[in-house]
């Protein structure tokens, strides 16, 4: 079966967060939301669910649980039991619930930078100290400085991990991930692993769930996953936590505190269909996104002088270094002069002012339009 990822779906006037942020003459390439239709099987499942005509409160039944369990085994050889899944309306509530439930007052929370803004802000919601460990760029690859990480984890309550990493697109190799996990075990820190981009890895790489590294690590890990990114159903607000330690699972669930509710019947149905019926679609999408990444990388190298891009290993996000352009604020420059809305680097780390994040999860024509605008803005400085 073939899928048309080149089809443009107009989103202005649809209530889209991505397309409503800026005036209509700005091309939005910021938030991690693809301009690509959800899989046909997901849409068909949603239509069938709507045909039931009643949309009352819903629970995750065996169909969706079994679909996830089977998918985790097929993709990662990770054996999970249906009862080890808890459903939430998003990954962000999940890591905030975990911090609230398990990190004692005054205990630091460790995270790597640059990092997704809600992860960076999460410790502050609970008045917890935040320790940031910057990645080191070595031969074009972002790596964890383990000596610095070990020092940061001393006395820390948790490591907030993003794998695959947003915004740099890093897919952690087994050795590095194992070193991080073992460091957490040695220091007694909980691992809270945001793996929302797990299915979008390039160049033959395979995602490794942190908890799948071993039984002892699984007992100290809360894994947060969702169909939202790979299958572009983020607006349905459905996520699941995999927690294999029964005591941690109960404490985590109790941390809802009346603020984190159940998920919608449509979100549950989309999740079931995504994980049980969309394998062929996902493979086609990954090929398309990898081709977009390569197209973008070539364009940056040949058409955007002064901009540096290291090829992301996963996700549909590119982290662009604009330092050589000598701009006070690259994001504002491209917004004003190119009419392209990118994510500002400062959102991801205090030392990332000269970076912008670009979403290439879109039809090639939209990507090319964005590149043309960026190119013209640099030519006409």
CSV table of C-alpha atoms in Angstrom, one decimal:
chain,number,residue,atom,x,y,z
A,1,UNK,CA,0.0,0.0,0.0
A,2,UNK,CA,1.2,3.5,-0.8
A,3,UNK,CA,0.7,6.6,1.3
A,4,UNK,CA,0.6,10.2,0.1
A,5,UNK,CA,2.7,12.2,2.6
A,6,UNK,CA,3.1,15.0,0.0
A,7,UNK,CA,-0.6,16.0,0.3
A,8,UNK,CA,-1.0,19.4,1.8
A,9,UNK,CA,-3.8,19.7,4.4
A,10,UNK,CA,-4.7,23.4,5.0
A,11,UNK,CA,-4.8,24.0,8.7
A,12,UNK,CA,-5.5,27.7,9.0
A,13,UNK,CA,-8.9,28.2,10.7
A,14,UNK,CA,-9.0,24.7,12.1
A,15,UNK,CA,-8.1,25.7,15.7
A,16,UNK,CA,-4.5,24.3,15.3
A,17,UNK,CA,-2.1,25.5,18.0
A,18,UNK,CA,0.7,25.4,15.4
A,19,UNK,CA,-1.0,27.5,12.8
A,20,UNK,CA,-2.8,29.9,15.1
A,21,UNK,CA,0.2,31.2,17.0
A,22,UNK,CA,1.3,33.6,14.2
A,23,UNK,CA,-0.4,35.7,11.6
A,24,UNK,CA,-1.4,34.0,8.4
A,25,UNK,CA,1.6,35.1,6.4
A,26,UNK,CA,4.0,33.2,8.8
A,27,UNK,CA,4.9,29.6,8.0
A,28,UNK,CA,4.8,27.8,11.3
A,29,UNK,CA,7.6,25.2,11.8
A,30,UNK,CA,7.9,25.2,15.6
A,31,UNK,CA,5.8,22.9,17.8
A,32,UNK,CA,6.3,19.1,17.5
A,33,UNK,CA,3.1,18.5,15.5
A,34,UNK,CA,3.3,17.2,12.0
A,35,UNK,CA,1.4,18.6,9.0
A,36,UNK,CA,0.8,15.0,7.9
A,37,UNK,CA,-2.6,13.2,8.2
A,38,UNK,CA,-3.0,10.6,10.8
A,39,UNK,CA,-2.9,7.0,9.5
A,40,UNK,CA,-5.9,5.8,7.5
A,41,UNK,CA,-6.5,2.9,9.9
A,42,UNK,CA,-6.6,5.4,12.9
A,43,UNK,CA,-9.1,7.6,11.1
A,44,UNK,CA,-11.2,4.6,10.2
A,45,UNK,CA,-11.2,3.4,13.8
A,46,UNK,CA,-12.2,6.9,15.0
A,47,UNK,CA,-15.1,7.0,12.5
A,48,UNK,CA,-16.3,3.6,13.7
A,49,UNK,CA,-16.1,4.7,17.3
A,50,UNK,CA,-18.1,7.8,16.6
A,51,UNK,CA,-20.7,5.6,15.0
A,52,UNK,CA,-21.5,4.3,18.4
A,53,UNK,CA,-22.8,7.8,19.1
A,54,UNK,CA,-22.1,7.8,22.8
A,55,UNK,CA,-18.9,9.3,24.1
A,56,UNK,CA,-19.0,8.7,27.9
A,57,UNK,CA,-16.3,8.2,30.4
A,58,UNK,CA,-14.0,5.4,29.2
A,59,UNK,CA,-11.4,3.0,30.6
A,60,UNK,CA,-8.5,1.3,28.8
A,61,UNK,CA,-9.8,-2.2,28.1
A,62,UNK,CA,-7.9,-5.3,27.1
A,63,UNK,CA,-7.9,-4.4,23.4
A,64,UNK,CA,-5.8,-1.3,23.8
A,65,UNK,CA,-3.6,-2.8,26.5
A,66,UNK,CA,-2.9,-5.9,24.5
A,67,UNK,CA,-2.1,-3.9,21.4
A,68,UNK,CA,0.5,-1.9,23.4
A,69,UNK,CA,2.0,-4.9,25.1
A,70,UNK,CA,2.3,-6.7,21.7
A,71,UNK,CA,3.8,-3.6,20.1
A,72,UNK,CA,6.4,-3.2,22.8
A,73,UNK,CA,7.5,-6.8,22.5
A,74,UNK,CA,7.6,-6.7,18.6
A,75,UNK,CA,9.6,-3.5,18.4
A,76,UNK,CA,11.8,-3.7,21.4
A,77,UNK,CA,11.7,-7.2,22.8
A,78,UNK,CA,10.4,-5.6,26.0
A,79,UNK,CA,8.1,-7.8,28.0
A,80,UNK,CA,5.4,-5.7,29.7
A,81,UNK,CA,2.2,-6.9,31.4
A,82,UNK,CA,-1.1,-5.2,30.7
A,83,UNK,CA,-1.6,-4.2,34.3
A,84,UNK,CA,1.7,-2.3,34.2
A,85,UNK,CA,0.2,0.4,32.0
A,86,UNK,CA,-1.4,3.5,33.4
A,87,UNK,CA,-3.2,5.9,31.0
A,88,UNK,CA,-2.8,9.7,31.2
A,89,UNK,CA,-3.8,12.7,29.1
A,90,UNK,CA,-0.2,13.5,28.3
A,91,UNK,CA,3.5,12.9,28.9
A,92,UNK,CA,3.9,16.3,30.6
A,93,UNK,CA,1.4,15.4,33.4
A,94,UNK,CA,3.2,12.1,33.7
A,95,UNK,CA,6.7,13.5,34.5
A,96,UNK,CA,5.2,16.1,36.8
A,97,UNK,CA,3.2,13.5,38.7
A,98,UNK,CA,6.4,11.5,39.1
A,99,UNK,CA,8.3,14.4,40.5
A,100,UNK,CA,5.5,15.2,42.9
A,101,UNK,CA,5.2,11.7,44.1
A,102,UNK,CA,8.8,10.6,44.5
A,103,UNK,CA,11.2,13.5,44.9
A,104,UNK,CA,11.6,14.9,48.4
A,105,UNK,CA,11.6,18.6,49.1
A,106,UNK,CA,15.1,20.0,48.5
A,107,UNK,CA,16.2,17.0,46.4
A,108,UNK,CA,17.6,18.0,43.0
A,109,UNK,CA,16.3,16.8,39.7
A,110,UNK,CA,18.9,16.2,37.0
A,111,UNK,CA,18.3,16.8,33.3
A,112,UNK,CA,20.4,17.2,30.1
A,113,UNK,CA,20.5,20.4,28.1
A,114,UNK,CA,19.4,21.6,25.7
A,115,UNK,CA,16.0,20.0,26.6
A,116,UNK,CA,12.3,20.3,26.0
A,117,UNK,CA,11.0,23.3,27.8
A,118,UNK,CA,8.3,21.5,29.9
A,119,UNK,CA,11.0,19.1,31.2
A,120,UNK,CA,13.2,22.0,32.1
A,121,UNK,CA,10.4,23.8,33.9
A,122,UNK,CA,8.9,20.7,35.7
A,123,UNK,CA,11.2,20.7,38.8
A,124,UNK,CA,10.2,24.3,39.5
A,125,UNK,CA,6.5,23.5,39.6
A,126,UNK,CA,7.4,21.5,42.8
A,127,UNK,CA,10.0,23.9,44.1
A,128,UNK,CA,12.7,21.4,43.4
A,129,UNK,CA,16.3,22.4,42.6
A,130,UNK,CA,17.3,21.7,38.9
A,131,UNK,CA,20.7,20.5,37.9
A,132,UNK,CA,21.4,20.8,34.2
A,133,UNK,CA,24.1,18.6,32.5
A,134,UNK,CA,25.0,20.0,29.0
A,135,UNK,CA,25.7,17.5,26.2
A,136,UNK,CA,29.1,17.6,24.7
A,137,UNK,CA,29.5,17.8,20.9
A,138,UNK,CA,32.1,15.3,19.8
A,139,UNK,CA,32.7,14.7,16.1
A,140,UNK,CA,29.2,15.8,15.3
A,141,UNK,CA,27.5,13.7,17.9
A,142,UNK,CA,26.0,14.8,21.2
A,143,UNK,CA,27.3,12.7,24.1
A,144,UNK,CA,26.7,12.6,27.8
A,145,UNK,CA,29.7,13.7,30.0
A,146,UNK,CA,29.4,10.8,32.5
A,147,UNK,CA,31.8,12.3,35.1
A,148,UNK,CA,29.7,15.4,35.2
A,149,UNK,CA,26.5,13.4,35.2
A,150,UNK,CA,27.7,11.2,38.1
A,151,UNK,CA,28.5,14.2,40.1
A,152,UNK,CA,25.1,15.8,39.4
A,153,UNK,CA,23.2,12.6,40.4
A,154,UNK,CA,24.9,12.6,43.8
A,155,UNK,CA,21.9,13.1,46.2
A,156,UNK,CA,19.5,13.7,43.4
A,157,UNK,CA,15.9,12.4,43.5
A,158,UNK,CA,15.4,11.8,39.8
A,159,UNK,CA,16.9,11.9,36.3
A,160,UNK,CA,14.4,13.4,33.8
A,161,UNK,CA,15.5,11.7,30.5
A,162,UNK,CA,14.4,12.4,27.0
A,163,UNK,CA,15.0,9.5,24.6
A,164,UNK,CA,15.0,10.0,21.7
A,165,UNK,CA,16.1,13.5,22.7
A,166,UNK,CA,14.2,16.7,22.0
A,167,UNK,CA,15.5,19.0,20.5
A,168,UNK,CA,18.8,17.4,19.3
A,169,UNK,CA,17.3,14.2,17.9
A,170,UNK,CA,19.7,11.9,19.7
A,171,UNK,CA,18.9,8.2,19.8
A,172,UNK,CA,20.8,6.9,22.8
A,173,UNK,CA,23.0,3.9,22.1
A,174,UNK,CA,22.9,1.0,24.5
A,175,UNK,CA,26.2,1.7,26.2
A,176,UNK,CA,25.4,5.3,27.0
A,177,UNK,CA,21.9,4.6,28.1
A,178,UNK,CA,23.2,1.8,30.3
A,179,UNK,CA,25.8,4.1,31.9
A,180,UNK,CA,23.1,6.6,32.7
A,181,UNK,CA,20.8,4.0,34.2
A,182,UNK,CA,23.5,2.4,36.3
A,183,UNK,CA,24.6,5.8,37.6
A,184,UNK,CA,21.0,6.4,38.7
A,185,UNK,CA,20.9,3.0,40.4
A,186,UNK,CA,24.1,3.7,42.2
A,187,UNK,CA,22.9,7.1,43.4
A,188,UNK,CA,19.4,6.0,44.2
A,189,UNK,CA,17.8,8.3,41.7
A,190,UNK,CA,14.5,7.5,40.0
A,191,UNK,CA,14.6,7.4,36.2
A,192,UNK,CA,11.7,9.2,34.5
A,193,UNK,CA,12.1,8.5,30.8
A,194,UNK,CA,10.1,10.5,28.3
A,195,UNK,CA,10.1,8.2,25.2
A,196,UNK,CA,7.4,9.9,23.2
A,197,UNK,CA,9.4,9.9,20.0
A,198,UNK,CA,10.5,6.2,20.4
A,199,UNK,CA,9.2,5.1,17.0
A,200,UNK,CA,10.9,7.7,14.9
A,201,UNK,CA,14.5,6.6,14.5
A,202,UNK,CA,16.6,6.9,11.3
A,203,UNK,CA,19.4,5.2,9.5
A,204,UNK,CA,18.5,1.8,10.8
A,205,UNK,CA,18.7,2.8,14.5
A,206,UNK,CA,16.4,1.2,17.0
A,207,UNK,CA,15.0,2.8,20.1
A,208,UNK,CA,16.0,1.2,23.4
A,209,UNK,CA,13.4,1.7,26.2
A,210,UNK,CA,15.4,2.5,29.3
A,211,UNK,CA,13.5,0.0,31.4
A,212,UNK,CA,14.2,-2.8,29.0
A,213,UNK,CA,17.9,-2.7,29.9
A,214,UNK,CA,17.4,-5.0,32.9
A,215,UNK,CA,15.1,-6.0,35.7
A,216,UNK,CA,16.8,-3.9,38.3
A,217,UNK,CA,16.7,-0.8,36.1
A,218,UNK,CA,13.0,-1.5,35.3
A,219,UNK,CA,12.2,-1.5,39.0
A,220,UNK,CA,13.5,2.1,39.2
A,221,UNK,CA,12.1,3.5,36.0
A,222,UNK,CA,8.9,5.3,35.0
A,223,UNK,CA,8.5,5.2,31.2
A,224,UNK,CA,6.2,7.6,29.4
A,225,UNK,CA,5.1,6.8,25.8
A,226,UNK,CA,2.4,7.8,23.4
A,227,UNK,CA,1.2,7.3,19.9
A,228,UNK,CA,0.9,11.1,19.6
A,229,UNK,CA,4.1,11.9,17.8
A,230,UNK,CA,4.7,9.0,15.4
A,231,UNK,CA,1.0,8.8,14.4
A,232,UNK,CA,0.3,12.5,14.7
A,233,UNK,CA,-2.7,12.3,17.1
A,234,UNK,CA,-1.3,14.6,19.8
A,235,UNK,CA,-4.6,16.5,20.0
A,236,UNK,CA,-6.4,13.4,21.4
A,237,UNK,CA,-4.3,13.8,24.6
A,238,UNK,CA,-3.5,10.2,25.3
A,239,UNK,CA,-0.3,8.8,26.9
A,240,UNK,CA,0.6,5.7,28.9
A,241,UNK,CA,3.1,5.1,31.6
A,242,UNK,CA,4.9,1.8,31.9
A,243,UNK,CA,5.7,1.1,35.5
A,244,UNK,CA,6.8,-2.4,36.3
A,245,UNK,CA,7.4,-1.8,40.1
A,246,UNK,CA,4.0,-2.3,41.7
A,247,UNK,CA,4.7,0.0,44.6
A,248,UNK,CA,5.9,2.8,42.4
A,249,UNK,CA,2.9,2.3,40.1
A,250,UNK,CA,0.5,2.7,43.0
A,251,UNK,CA,2.2,5.8,44.3
A,252,UNK,CA,2.4,7.3,40.8
A,253,UNK,CA,-1.3,6.7,40.2
A,254,UNK,CA,-2.2,8.3,43.5
A,255,UNK,CA,-0.3,11.4,42.5
A,256,UNK,CA,-3.1,12.3,40.1
A,257,UNK,CA,-4.4,14.3,43.2
A,258,UNK,CA,-7.7,15.1,41.4
A,259,UNK,CA,-5.8,17.1,38.7
A,260,UNK,CA,-4.9,14.5,36.2
A,261,UNK,CA,-8.0,12.8,34.8
A,262,UNK,CA,-8.6,9.8,32.6
A,263,UNK,CA,-8.3,9.9,28.8
A,264,UNK,CA,-11.0,10.1,26.1
A,265,UNK,CA,-12.6,7.2,24.3
A,266,UNK,CA,-11.3,8.6,21.0
A,267,UNK,CA,-7.7,8.7,22.3
A,268,UNK,CA,-7.9,5.2,23.5
A,269,UNK,CA,-9.3,4.0,20.2
A,270,UNK,CA,-6.7,5.9,18.2
A,271,UNK,CA,-3.9,4.3,20.4
A,272,UNK,CA,-5.3,0.8,19.9
A,273,UNK,CA,-5.5,1.2,16.1
A,274,UNK,CA,-2.0,2.9,15.9
A,275,UNK,CA,-0.2,0.1,17.6
A,276,UNK,CA,-2.1,-2.8,16.1
A,277,UNK,CA,-2.9,-1.7,12.5
A,278,UNK,CA,-0.4,0.9,11.3
A,279,UNK,CA,3.0,-0.8,11.0
A,280,UNK,CA,3.2,-0.4,7.2
A,281,UNK,CA,2.2,3.2,7.4
A,282,UNK,CA,4.8,3.9,10.1
A,283,UNK,CA,7.6,2.4,8.0
A,284,UNK,CA,6.6,4.5,5.1
A,285,UNK,CA,6.5,7.6,7.3
A,286,UNK,CA,10.0,7.0,8.7
A,287,UNK,CA,11.4,6.8,5.1
A,288,UNK,CA,9.6,10.0,4.3
A,289,UNK,CA,10.9,11.8,7.4
A,290,UNK,CA,14.4,10.6,6.9
A,291,UNK,CA,14.3,11.8,3.3
A,292,UNK,CA,13.1,15.2,4.6
A,293,UNK,CA,15.9,15.3,7.1
A,294,UNK,CA,18.5,14.6,4.4
A,295,UNK,CA,16.9,17.2,2.1
A,296,UNK,CA,17.0,19.7,5.0
A,297,UNK,CA,20.6,18.9,5.9
A,298,UNK,CA,21.7,19.4,2.3
A,299,UNK,CA,19.9,22.7,2.1
A,300,UNK,CA,21.4,24.0,5.3
A,301,UNK,CA,24.9,23.1,4.0
A,302,UNK,CA,24.4,24.6,0.6
A,303,UNK,CA,21.8,27.4,0.9
A,304,UNK,CA,22.0,28.7,4.5
A,305,UNK,CA,25.6,29.9,5.0
A,306,UNK,CA,26.3,30.5,8.7
A,307,UNK,CA,23.8,27.9,9.9
A,308,UNK,CA,25.1,24.5,11.2
A,309,UNK,CA,23.0,21.4,11.5
A,310,UNK,CA,24.0,18.0,12.8
A,311,UNK,CA,21.8,15.3,11.4
A,312,UNK,CA,19.2,14.2,14.0
A,313,UNK,CA,19.2,10.5,14.6
A,314,UNK,CA,15.5,10.5,15.3
A,315,UNK,CA,12.3,12.6,15.8
A,316,UNK,CA,11.2,15.2,13.1
A,317,UNK,CA,13.1,18.1,14.7
A,318,UNK,CA,16.3,19.8,13.6
A,319,UNK,CA,18.5,21.8,16.0
A,320,UNK,CA,20.1,24.6,14.0
A,321,UNK,CA,23.1,26.5,15.3
A,322,UNK,CA,23.0,30.1,14.1
A,323,UNK,CA,26.0,31.4,16.0
A,324,UNK,CA,28.0,32.3,12.9
A,325,UNK,CA,25.2,34.6,11.7
A,326,UNK,CA,26.0,37.1,14.4
A,327,UNK,CA,22.3,37.7,15.2
A,328,UNK,CA,21.1,38.9,18.5
A,329,UNK,CA,18.0,36.7,18.3
A,330,UNK,CA,17.9,34.2,15.4
A,331,UNK,CA,14.3,33.2,16.1
A,332,UNK,CA,13.0,36.7,16.0
A,333,UNK,CA,15.1,37.5,12.9
A,334,UNK,CA,13.6,34.6,10.9
A,335,UNK,CA,10.1,35.5,12.2
A,336,UNK,CA,10.4,39.1,11.1
A,337,UNK,CA,12.5,38.7,7.9
A,338,UNK,CA,11.6,35.2,6.6
A,339,UNK,CA,8.1,34.9,8.0
A,340,UNK,CA,9.0,31.5,9.4
A,341,UNK,CA,8.0,30.6,12.9
A,342,UNK,CA,10.7,28.5,14.6
A,343,UNK,CA,11.2,27.5,18.2
A,344,UNK,CA,13.6,29.8,20.0
A,345,UNK,CA,16.7,28.1,21.3
A,346,UNK,CA,16.5,30.0,24.7
A,347,UNK,CA,13.4,27.8,25.5
A,348,UNK,CA,15.6,24.7,25.6
A,349,UNK,CA,18.6,26.1,27.6
A,350,UNK,CA,20.1,29.3,28.9
A,351,UNK,CA,23.1,28.8,26.6
A,352,UNK,CA,21.0,28.1,23.5
A,353,UNK,CA,20.2,31.6,22.5
A,354,UNK,CA,21.9,31.2,19.1
A,355,UNK,CA,19.9,28.1,18.2
A,356,UNK,CA,16.5,27.5,16.7
A,357,UNK,CA,14.5,24.3,16.4
A,358,UNK,CA,12.8,23.5,13.0
A,359,UNK,CA,10.0,20.9,12.5
A,360,UNK,CA,10.5,19.0,9.3
A,361,UNK,CA,7.5,16.7,9.8
A,362,UNK,CA,5.6,18.2,6.9
A,363,UNK,CA,5.0,17.6,3.2
A,364,UNK,CA,8.2,18.3,1.2
A,365,UNK,CA,6.6,21.4,-0.5
A,366,UNK,CA,6.1,23.0,2.9
A,367,UNK,CA,9.6,22.2,3.9
A,368,UNK,CA,10.9,23.7,0.6
A,369,UNK,CA,8.8,26.8,1.1
A,370,UNK,CA,10.3,27.3,4.5
A,371,UNK,CA,13.8,26.9,3.2
A,372,UNK,CA,13.2,29.4,0.4
A,373,UNK,CA,12.0,31.9,2.9
A,374,UNK,CA,15.0,31.3,5.2
A,375,UNK,CA,17.4,31.5,2.3
A,376,UNK,CA,16.0,34.8,1.0
A,377,UNK,CA,16.1,36.3,4.5
A,378,UNK,CA,19.9,35.6,4.7
A,379,UNK,CA,20.5,36.8,1.2
A,380,UNK,CA,18.7,40.1,1.9
A,381,UNK,CA,20.3,40.9,5.3
